Amino acid sequence: MYAQMVKSEATKDDPEQLAAFQARVDADEKIEPKDWMPEGYRKTLIRQIGQHAHSEIVGQLPEGNWITRAPTLERKANLLAKVQDEAGHGLYLYCAAETLGVSRDELTEMLLNGQMKYSSIFNYPTLTWADMGAVGWLVDGAAIMNQVPLQRTSYGPYARAMVRVCKEESFHQRQGFHVMMAMANGTADQKRMAQDALNRFWFPALMMFGPSDKDSVHSSQSMAWKIKMNTNDELRQKFVDETVPQAEYLGLTIPDEKLTWNEDTKEYDFTEPNWDEFFDVISGNGPCNVDRINMRQKAWDDGAWVREAMIEHAEKKAARKLAAE
Amino acid sequence: MDHLFEFLLRQGDNALVLGHRTSEWCGVAPALEEDIALANTALDLIGQTQLWLGYAAEVEGKGRSANDLAYLRDVYDFRNALMLEVPNNDFGRTLMRQFLFDAFQVPWLTALSASSDERVAGIAAKSLKEATYHLERSSETVIALGDGTDESNRRMQDALDYLWPYAGELFGQDATDQAMQDAGVAPVPASMRSVWDTQIEQTLSAACLSRPDTSFAHSGGCNGSRHTEHLGHMLAVMQTLQRSYPGAVW
């Protein structure tokens, strides 16, 4: 899940308009950019889509960290294509957010000055090549759990962006799993890397779904508006239930001694992530928060002259064309 | 020396080294569109590397693969032009280098598409489609940045001044080049110079940039006699896993 803890905004709109809007949402009609919408719906969506877009962009960094060290030409091409897809997802999502009246540059400024967040998972470091497997398998796997239902979300541009994103994400997850398979079936060193990657990414992946429902204060309005389709705990349970057999297939051990199959519920019982760590990470104290934002800031600052020159050239070109007519 | 093997290494190493340098931009380009475009270029070049080095490995006939050639040779066995291994520096230098190279690759791959060696002709024809698109993009970007602001013009002129003494190495004419010409595999690269000069002249003029007033050309990359200090660092990063875990399958 690339949007966590998205605060839903209070809305002070006319009750009749609100009721008509809710009726459209309840009837599964898509809301389009020019339609009337409650101010709270618009603001909540900007926050959610913006956070999702930022997650794609910041999410390029932990994987980009391994592109220059990928072990074969095929792996290098696959990883590069995957990180490129993430930039593409960021682009569609910023475009979807723009339909709500906020520009890409404004959203970028809010990411860089800390007003907007990105998924907590990208504040963890990628330390060995096995992390490229673990990120694809677990992180993209968790993202898919959240994004598949968002294909049915009420806001048309967001739902349509999710259709394309989901197709690519499921490919990424398979690619990550293949990296994990090669590692898990490889030399003793490779198996050790694979297990270590699972150990480090398991609980951060569970945190991607956000806090437990009992502590999640923002869910009900977003669910009524069909911006959020499932509760955090529902999605987390589904993720655990699907992932445990995959880990078994790989011959890797999930780092949770309490993980057991529950015959009554037909689900796995598992240990909750350490929520203190989660709140530390989202408040800026994760292992990589400062480095990630510094890197984005540097890229933004270093690229300023290019963006300015492109605009200046386009203006000069238009002026020359006008003068020639 | 097997001249065909040597020739194929030159093609493959050019693609590999420039593809690697370009991939270093992933995630940190000046705008999302540029990030995506640079990744596309890098992907094309890595794809070309697989074809050229795959054929080189077959021609060598010692059981090595394209990956072995990419990941298990040291600096002095690389045969890429020096211009392609120097660091990216800023976006301006990265795109100026891409342009200087693309302006060579388009006529070069066009000529190779008519090679007497069918494999060479096939790889060249496929790569030419990509190079044509790369040249369109890199020349447009050089023009935009040269014509843009005072700062961007200065940066592009600096990039051109830095790269210019390296560009001449692309137009070689050594024993391998001669052997390829004699066999009908490829013309000598030196014969591409006038077409290249015309393209450079047109683009630099539209970009408000001045062609440097020197014909000096560094050499030593395409024949492996003396690379820059930069290549070793690049290989140290690129080859780390293959070197650290010999024999592992990834």
XYZ file of C-alpha atoms in Angstrom:
575
model
C 0.000 0.000 0.000
C 1.505 3.253 -1.054
C -0.886 5.525 0.800
C -0.887 5.192 4.572
C -2.626 7.160 7.287
C -4.296 9.456 4.786
C -6.320 11.852 6.906
C -9.791 12.352 5.493
C -10.774 15.997 5.420
C -13.924 17.301 7.047
C -16.381 18.714 4.596
C -18.751 21.684 5.021
C -20.854 21.365 1.945
C -24.572 21.726 1.342
C -26.324 18.619 2.783
C -28.477 18.096 -0.324
C -25.495 18.196 -2.662
C -23.632 15.882 -0.334
C -26.490 13.385 -0.295
C -26.722 13.441 -4.106
C -22.981 12.912 -4.350
C -23.069 10.014 -1.890
C -25.894 8.440 -3.897
C -23.730 8.515 -7.034
C -20.836 6.913 -5.161
C -23.154 4.279 -3.680
C -24.463 3.488 -7.173
C -20.846 2.873 -8.287
C -20.891 5.805 -10.687
C -17.454 7.241 -11.425
C -16.797 10.802 -10.319
C -15.027 12.763 -13.050
C -12.862 15.909 -12.760
C -15.577 18.390 -13.815
C -18.284 16.876 -11.600
C -19.280 18.541 -8.351
C -17.519 16.946 -5.401
C -17.304 17.746 -1.697
C -14.247 19.796 -0.784
C -13.218 17.113 1.718
C -13.345 14.451 -1.003
C -11.149 16.564 -3.269
C -8.606 17.311 -0.540
C -8.480 13.737 0.717
C -7.948 12.458 -2.809
C -5.177 14.978 -3.484
C -3.466 13.795 -0.333
C -3.931 10.126 -1.156
C -3.011 10.275 -4.857
C -0.129 12.640 -4.089
C 1.215 10.300 -1.432
C 0.865 7.399 -3.821
C 2.733 9.317 -6.569
C 5.494 10.346 -4.153
C 5.862 6.712 -3.087
C 6.499 5.716 -6.697
C 9.135 8.428 -7.093
C 10.926 7.920 -3.785
C 10.460 4.182 -4.345
C 12.782 4.454 -7.361
C 15.692 5.113 -5.007
C 16.067 1.869 -3.006
C 15.940 -0.167 -6.233
C 17.912 2.376 -8.234
C 20.590 1.704 -5.618
C 21.238 -1.674 -7.294
C 20.911 -0.909 -11.023
C 24.626 -0.231 -11.426
C 25.465 -3.421 -9.473
C 22.976 -5.836 -11.034
C 24.790 -9.151 -11.535
C 23.935 -9.905 -15.185
C 22.870 -7.966 -18.268
C 19.384 -9.537 -18.081
C 18.907 -8.611 -14.414
C 20.181 -5.115 -15.090
C 17.694 -4.626 -17.935
C 14.815 -6.066 -15.875
C 15.536 -3.884 -12.880
C 15.995 -0.777 -14.998
C 12.688 -1.440 -16.770
C 10.967 -1.911 -13.418
C 12.283 1.322 -11.931
C 11.340 3.073 -15.169
C 7.784 1.738 -14.770
C 7.690 3.293 -11.306
C 8.614 6.686 -12.774
C 5.769 6.112 -15.266
C 3.347 5.316 -12.423
C 4.435 8.506 -10.683
C 3.698 10.401 -13.877
C 0.133 9.015 -14.319
C -0.621 9.604 -10.660
C 0.614 13.209 -10.725
C -1.563 13.685 -13.817
C -4.545 12.197 -11.947
C -3.855 14.591 -9.051
C -3.622 17.521 -11.484
C -7.248 16.901 -12.487
C -8.128 17.881 -8.897
C -6.455 21.280 -9.224
C -2.947 20.805 -7.863
C 0.170 20.933 -10.051
C 3.010 18.427 -10.135
C 5.452 21.137 -9.041
C 3.258 22.043 -6.048
C 3.073 18.391 -5.012
C 6.847 18.024 -5.404
C 7.435 21.062 -3.195
C 5.161 19.522 -0.553
C 7.111 16.261 -0.681
C 10.421 18.060 -0.297
C 9.315 20.346 2.536
C 7.790 17.453 4.456
C 4.125 18.515 4.152
C 3.340 15.341 2.237
C 4.526 11.822 2.949
C 5.365 8.678 1.023
C 5.103 5.041 2.036
C 7.131 4.114 5.118
C 8.614 1.086 3.334
C 10.953 3.199 1.199
C 12.760 4.419 4.296
C 14.396 1.026 4.681
C 17.771 0.364 3.028
C 18.486 -2.196 0.287
C 21.666 -3.926 1.374
C 22.206 -6.975 -0.838
C 21.029 -8.144 -4.251
C 18.449 -10.351 -2.511
C 16.695 -7.145 -1.486
C 15.780 -6.652 -5.152
C 13.952 -9.948 -4.865
C 12.365 -9.135 -1.514
C 11.206 -5.688 -2.628
C 9.539 -7.068 -5.766
C 8.019 -10.044 -3.990
C 6.878 -8.410 -0.735
C 6.638 -4.669 -1.383
C 5.074 -4.891 -4.829
C 3.031 -7.813 -3.538
C 1.633 -5.670 -0.716
C 1.065 -2.762 -3.099
C -0.981 -5.006 -5.387
C -3.222 -6.084 -2.467
C -4.165 -2.456 -2.030
C -4.233 -1.328 -5.626
C -6.339 -4.077 -7.161
C -9.441 -2.935 -5.227
C -8.556 0.708 -6.030
C -9.283 -0.058 -9.672
C -12.913 0.247 -8.484
C -12.370 3.467 -6.549
C -14.957 6.212 -7.071
C -12.686 8.797 -8.713
C -12.444 8.002 -12.437
C -8.890 9.217 -13.233
C -7.482 7.422 -10.161
C -9.326 4.180 -10.935
C -8.097 4.214 -14.536
C -4.498 4.939 -13.488
C -4.728 1.940 -11.138
C -5.728 -0.405 -13.966
C -2.479 0.250 -15.780
C -0.383 0.356 -12.622
C -1.737 -3.017 -11.452
C -0.825 -4.774 -14.695
C 2.762 -3.635 -14.328
C 2.936 -4.289 -10.590
C 1.958 -7.914 -10.953
C 4.751 -8.323 -13.480
C 7.161 -6.718 -11.000
C 6.079 -9.052 -8.254
C 6.760 -12.102 -10.435
C 10.133 -10.664 -11.385
C 10.997 -10.165 -7.700
C 9.911 -13.697 -6.896
C 12.180 -15.023 -9.661
C 15.139 -13.168 -8.182
C 14.266 -14.720 -4.800
C 13.999 -18.187 -6.375
C 17.458 -17.893 -7.930
C 18.866 -16.799 -4.586
C 17.010 -19.379 -2.503
C 18.182 -22.145 -4.855
C 21.697 -20.753 -5.134
C 24.913 -21.016 -3.138
C 25.044 -20.900 0.668
C 25.904 -17.184 0.462
C 22.925 -16.504 -1.773
C 20.542 -18.410 0.527
C 21.852 -16.430 3.457
C 21.217 -13.169 1.561
C 17.684 -14.298 0.692
C 16.805 -15.170 4.306
C 18.365 -11.948 5.574
C 16.328 -9.916 3.082
C 13.112 -11.623 4.221
C 14.057 -11.033 7.865
C 14.540 -7.316 7.260
C 11.542 -6.713 4.959
C 8.816 -8.876 6.523
C 7.564 -6.526 9.244
C 8.118 -3.315 7.234
C 6.000 -4.949 4.480
C 3.198 -5.663 7.004
C 3.372 -2.022 8.101
C 2.604 -0.912 4.548
C -1.090 -1.555 5.209
C -1.156 1.082 7.937
C -2.062 0.798 11.633
C -4.502 -1.716 13.006
C -8.167 -0.916 12.342
C -8.772 -0.201 16.010
C -6.201 2.632 15.795
C -7.017 3.799 12.302
C -8.982 6.993 12.692
C -9.331 8.016 9.071
C -10.952 5.021 7.494
C -14.716 5.393 7.717
C -15.232 8.571 5.669
C -12.777 7.373 2.999
C -14.533 4.024 2.825
C -17.936 5.712 2.455
C -16.515 7.745 -0.428
C -14.941 4.606 -1.921
C -11.500 6.146 -1.852
C -10.444 3.348 0.435
C -11.957 -0.015 -0.376
C -10.842 -2.357 2.419
C -9.685 -1.953 5.987
C -5.993 -2.115 6.849
C -6.371 -5.365 8.802
C -8.338 -7.108 6.035
C -5.605 -6.390 3.521
C -2.795 -7.315 5.903
C -4.437 -10.677 6.649
C -4.887 -11.378 2.949
C -1.243 -10.541 2.330
C -0.024 -12.872 5.088
C -2.270 -15.700 3.912
C -0.979 -15.443 0.353
C 2.675 -14.896 1.209
C 3.283 -17.672 3.752
C 2.958 -20.521 1.205
C 5.255 -18.618 -1.177
C 7.933 -18.382 1.519
C 7.521 -22.109 2.168
C 7.965 -22.795 -1.540
C 11.202 -20.796 -1.470
C 12.396 -22.725 1.589
C 12.692 -19.501 3.588
C 11.489 -18.896 7.140
C 9.184 -16.002 7.959
C 10.721 -14.268 10.987
C 7.685 -14.711 13.246
C 7.691 -17.489 15.843
C 3.984 -17.014 16.488
C 2.983 -17.547 12.884
C 0.514 -20.470 12.844
C -2.385 -21.687 10.748
C -5.683 -21.231 12.578
C -8.118 -24.030 11.659
C -11.103 -22.136 13.057
C -10.634 -18.905 11.138
C -8.905 -20.581 8.137
C -6.304 -17.839 8.312
C -2.803 -17.448 9.686
C -2.341 -15.962 13.144
C 0.691 -13.709 13.153
C 2.566 -11.148 15.217
C 1.641 -7.523 14.621
C 4.492 -5.289 13.484
C 6.117 -3.037 16.045
C 3.895 0.033 15.743
C 6.316 2.216 17.694
C 8.843 1.597 14.928
C 6.197 2.419 12.322
C 5.368 5.758 13.957
C 9.083 6.513 14.277
C 9.573 5.874 10.561
C 6.617 7.957 9.398
C 7.614 10.813 11.682
C 11.035 11.011 10.048
C 13.192 8.642 12.065
C 13.433 5.671 9.728
C 16.847 4.404 8.638
C 16.806 6.309 5.333
C 14.276 9.177 5.627
C 16.844 11.949 5.595
C 18.940 10.434 2.814
C 15.920 9.752 0.611
C 14.620 13.317 0.813
C 18.111 14.771 0.438
C 18.568 12.744 -2.728
C 15.227 13.925 -4.154
C 16.059 17.504 -3.154
C 19.462 17.295 -4.847
C 17.954 15.861 -8.046
C 15.331 18.645 -8.024
C 17.918 21.396 -7.410
C 20.461 19.993 -9.880
C 17.761 19.759 -12.543
C 16.458 23.318 -12.082
C 18.660 24.779 -14.836
C 17.433 22.123 -17.274
C 13.765 22.753 -16.534
C 14.272 26.534 -16.787
C 16.167 26.190 -20.080
C 13.486 23.946 -21.596
C 10.797 26.523 -20.772
C 12.924 29.403 -22.058
C 13.674 27.539 -25.298
C 9.985 26.719 -25.824
C 9.086 30.408 -25.344
C 11.824 31.594 -27.719
C 10.744 29.033 -30.293
C 7.110 30.146 -30.065
C 8.157 33.813 -30.353
C 10.312 33.065 -33.419
C 7.437 31.214 -35.021
C 5.082 34.116 -34.344
C 7.597 36.627 -35.746
C 7.963 34.567 -38.906
C 4.201 34.488 -39.574
C 44.502 -11.409 -33.127
C 40.990 -12.254 -34.295
C 39.908 -9.002 -35.897
C 36.203 -9.901 -36.015
C 36.195 -10.618 -32.269
C 38.022 -7.343 -31.641
C 35.566 -5.451 -33.853
C 32.556 -6.985 -32.041
C 34.014 -6.103 -28.646
C 34.301 -2.483 -29.766
C 30.619 -2.386 -30.699
C 29.490 -4.243 -27.577
C 31.676 -2.314 -25.145
C 30.546 1.036 -26.536
C 26.943 0.019 -25.907
C 27.697 -1.495 -22.489
C 29.718 1.382 -21.100
C 27.382 4.115 -22.344
C 24.354 2.061 -21.259
C 25.814 1.721 -17.779
C 26.621 5.421 -17.501
C 23.120 6.311 -18.681
C 21.549 3.923 -16.166
C 23.241 5.894 -13.379
C 20.592 8.602 -13.945
C 17.714 6.361 -12.913
C 15.662 8.130 -10.239
C 17.576 11.420 -10.203
C 16.964 13.084 -13.600
C 15.812 16.742 -13.843
C 12.192 15.778 -14.638
C 10.157 12.573 -14.680
C 9.930 12.586 -18.483
C 13.726 12.770 -18.706
C 14.109 9.991 -16.158
C 11.917 7.747 -18.288
C 13.684 8.731 -21.523
C 17.164 8.114 -20.076
C 16.055 4.702 -18.820
C 14.762 3.917 -22.320
C 18.097 4.839 -23.855
C 19.979 2.759 -21.293
C 17.662 -0.212 -21.926
C 18.221 0.007 -25.682
C 21.994 0.095 -25.176
C 21.983 -2.851 -22.770
C 19.899 -4.798 -25.292
C 22.439 -3.969 -28.016
C 25.239 -5.057 -25.672
C 23.655 -8.483 -25.295
C 23.562 -8.913 -29.068
C 27.076 -7.662 -29.828
C 28.792 -9.398 -26.928
C 26.741 -12.552 -27.479
C 28.043 -12.729 -31.036
C 31.573 -11.812 -29.889
C 31.511 -14.727 -27.445
C 30.427 -17.114 -30.204
C 33.139 -15.877 -32.545
C 35.734 -16.282 -29.811
C 34.624 -19.881 -29.335
C 36.050 -20.367 -25.856
C 32.753 -21.048 -24.104
C 32.377 -17.548 -22.680
C 28.972 -15.806 -22.647
C 27.975 -12.158 -23.129
C 27.761 -11.910 -19.331
C 31.263 -13.353 -18.918
C 32.589 -10.730 -21.299
C 30.737 -7.923 -19.544
C 31.431 -8.934 -15.966
C 34.734 -10.794 -15.959
C 37.109 -8.706 -18.058
C 39.331 -6.031 -16.542
C 40.009 -2.508 -17.809
C 42.684 -3.362 -20.381
C 40.412 -5.844 -22.135
C 37.655 -3.294 -22.697
C 37.420 -1.809 -26.187
C 34.997 1.116 -25.797
C 35.755 4.688 -26.860
C 37.097 6.822 -23.994
C 34.336 9.410 -24.427
C 31.763 6.861 -23.271
C 33.474 5.982 -19.992
C 34.065 9.474 -18.557
C 31.623 10.314 -15.758
C 28.192 11.764 -16.536
C 28.819 15.018 -14.712
C 25.670 17.128 -15.232
C 22.662 16.424 -17.457
C 24.169 18.708 -20.112
C 27.329 16.683 -20.505
C 25.345 13.452 -20.464
C 23.140 14.599 -23.338
C 25.992 16.229 -25.274
C 27.911 12.940 -25.159
C 24.824 11.045 -26.230
C 24.429 13.436 -29.171
C 28.082 13.192 -30.289
C 27.823 9.401 -30.138
C 24.378 9.152 -31.786
C 25.556 11.375 -34.652
C 28.262 8.772 -35.281
C 26.073 5.706 -34.674
C 23.380 6.576 -37.205
C 25.625 6.630 -40.308
C 27.787 3.862 -38.821
C 24.924 1.444 -38.170
C 23.424 2.357 -41.537
C 26.663 1.204 -43.156
C 26.856 -1.924 -40.975
C 23.308 -2.871 -41.985
C 24.841 -3.691 -45.408
C 27.625 -5.816 -43.878
C 28.765 -8.994 -45.624
C 28.422 -10.642 -42.208
C 24.708 -11.356 -41.814
C 24.807 -11.351 -38.040
C 26.489 -7.944 -38.003
C 23.959 -6.649 -40.529
C 21.056 -7.946 -38.436
C 22.255 -6.468 -35.151
C 23.034 -3.164 -36.875
C 19.608 -2.952 -38.517
C 17.869 -3.485 -35.178
C 20.148 -1.031 -33.365
C 19.772 1.580 -36.089
C 16.066 2.021 -35.343
C 16.961 2.822 -31.745
C 19.932 5.043 -32.646
C 17.793 7.084 -35.048
C 15.347 7.826 -32.270
C 18.180 8.538 -29.820
C 19.695 11.055 -32.247
C 16.364 12.786 -32.702
C 15.998 13.191 -28.976
C 19.616 14.044 -28.117
C 19.953 16.629 -30.899
C 16.666 18.284 -29.896
C 17.780 18.398 -26.283
C 21.194 19.843 -27.163
C 19.447 22.533 -29.220
C 16.962 23.320 -26.433
C 19.628 23.562 -23.749
C 22.077 25.466 -25.951
C 19.366 27.934 -26.926
C 17.715 28.107 -23.471
C 19.183 30.380 -20.789
C 22.643 31.924 -20.365
C 23.424 29.297 -17.759
C 22.291 26.386 -19.913
C 24.240 27.733 -22.903
C 27.389 28.009 -20.772
C 26.938 24.495 -19.403
C 26.450 23.026 -22.880
C 29.500 24.826 -24.249
C 31.542 23.533 -21.272
C 30.272 20.015 -21.964
C 31.193 20.272 -25.636
C 34.661 21.663 -24.842
C 35.290 18.812 -22.404
C 34.074 16.039 -24.704
C 35.440 17.297 -27.991
C 38.999 15.925 -27.617
C 37.489 12.501 -26.911
C 35.144 12.464 -29.909
C 37.889 12.010 -32.512
C 38.624 8.491 -31.313
C 35.349 7.309 -32.861
C 36.901 7.741 -36.328
C 39.611 5.108 -36.093
C 41.585 3.471 -38.841
C 43.781 0.738 -37.383
C 44.589 -2.838 -38.454
C 41.272 -4.184 -37.171
C 39.336 -1.489 -39.000
C 41.288 -2.246 -42.175
C 40.695 -5.997 -41.836
C 36.943 -5.415 -41.430
C 36.913 -3.253 -44.536
C 38.858 -5.857 -46.508
C 36.389 -8.550 -45.445
C 33.373 -6.362 -46.328
C 32.168 -6.460 -42.722
C 32.349 -2.698 -42.138
C 33.761 0.458 -43.667
C 36.609 2.071 -41.704
C 35.092 4.345 -39.044
C 37.179 7.271 -40.351
C 34.958 7.328 -43.439
C 32.008 8.484 -41.264
C 33.698 11.779 -40.469
C 32.203 14.024 -43.114
C 28.602 12.929 -42.467
C 29.217 13.387 -38.752
C 30.725 16.834 -39.282
C 27.651 17.968 -41.203
C 25.269 16.776 -38.491
C 27.380 18.386 -35.759
C 27.594 21.662 -37.655
C 23.803 21.866 -38.117
C 22.932 20.997 -34.546
C 25.577 23.195 -32.899
C 24.529 26.124 -35.025
C 20.863 25.716 -34.008
C 22.024 25.329 -30.398
C 24.041 28.598 -30.462
C 27.215 26.639 -29.581
C 30.719 26.940 -31.058
C 32.647 24.009 -32.368
C 35.932 23.846 -30.412
C 38.951 25.036 -32.334
C 41.095 21.919 -31.982
C 41.494 18.708 -33.867
C 43.359 16.946 -31.066
C 41.956 13.496 -30.284
C 42.708 11.270 -27.287
C 42.969 7.575 -28.044
C 43.522 4.310 -26.226
C 39.976 3.120 -25.506
C 39.042 1.341 -28.741
C 42.318 -0.586 -28.768
C 42.572 -0.932 -24.991
C 46.051 0.553 -24.817
C 45.209 3.283 -22.293
C 41.765 3.824 -20.783
C 40.918 6.726 -18.464
C 41.063 6.246 -14.687
C 37.281 6.309 -14.637
C 36.659 2.931 -16.237
C 38.166 0.944 -13.365
C 35.795 2.557 -10.882
C 32.845 1.870 -13.132
C 33.827 -1.800 -13.462
C 34.438 -2.110 -9.716
C 30.790 -1.212 -9.174
C 29.339 -3.046 -12.158
C 31.228 -6.304 -11.594
C 31.047 -6.470 -7.804
C 28.671 -9.425 -7.462
C 30.257 -11.538 -10.199
C 33.703 -10.894 -8.718
C 32.699 -11.399 -5.077
C 30.745 -14.637 -5.585
C 32.468 -16.543 -8.406
C 30.313 -19.155 -10.063
C 27.020 -18.084 -8.477
C 23.940 -18.097 -10.724
C 21.777 -15.005 -10.362
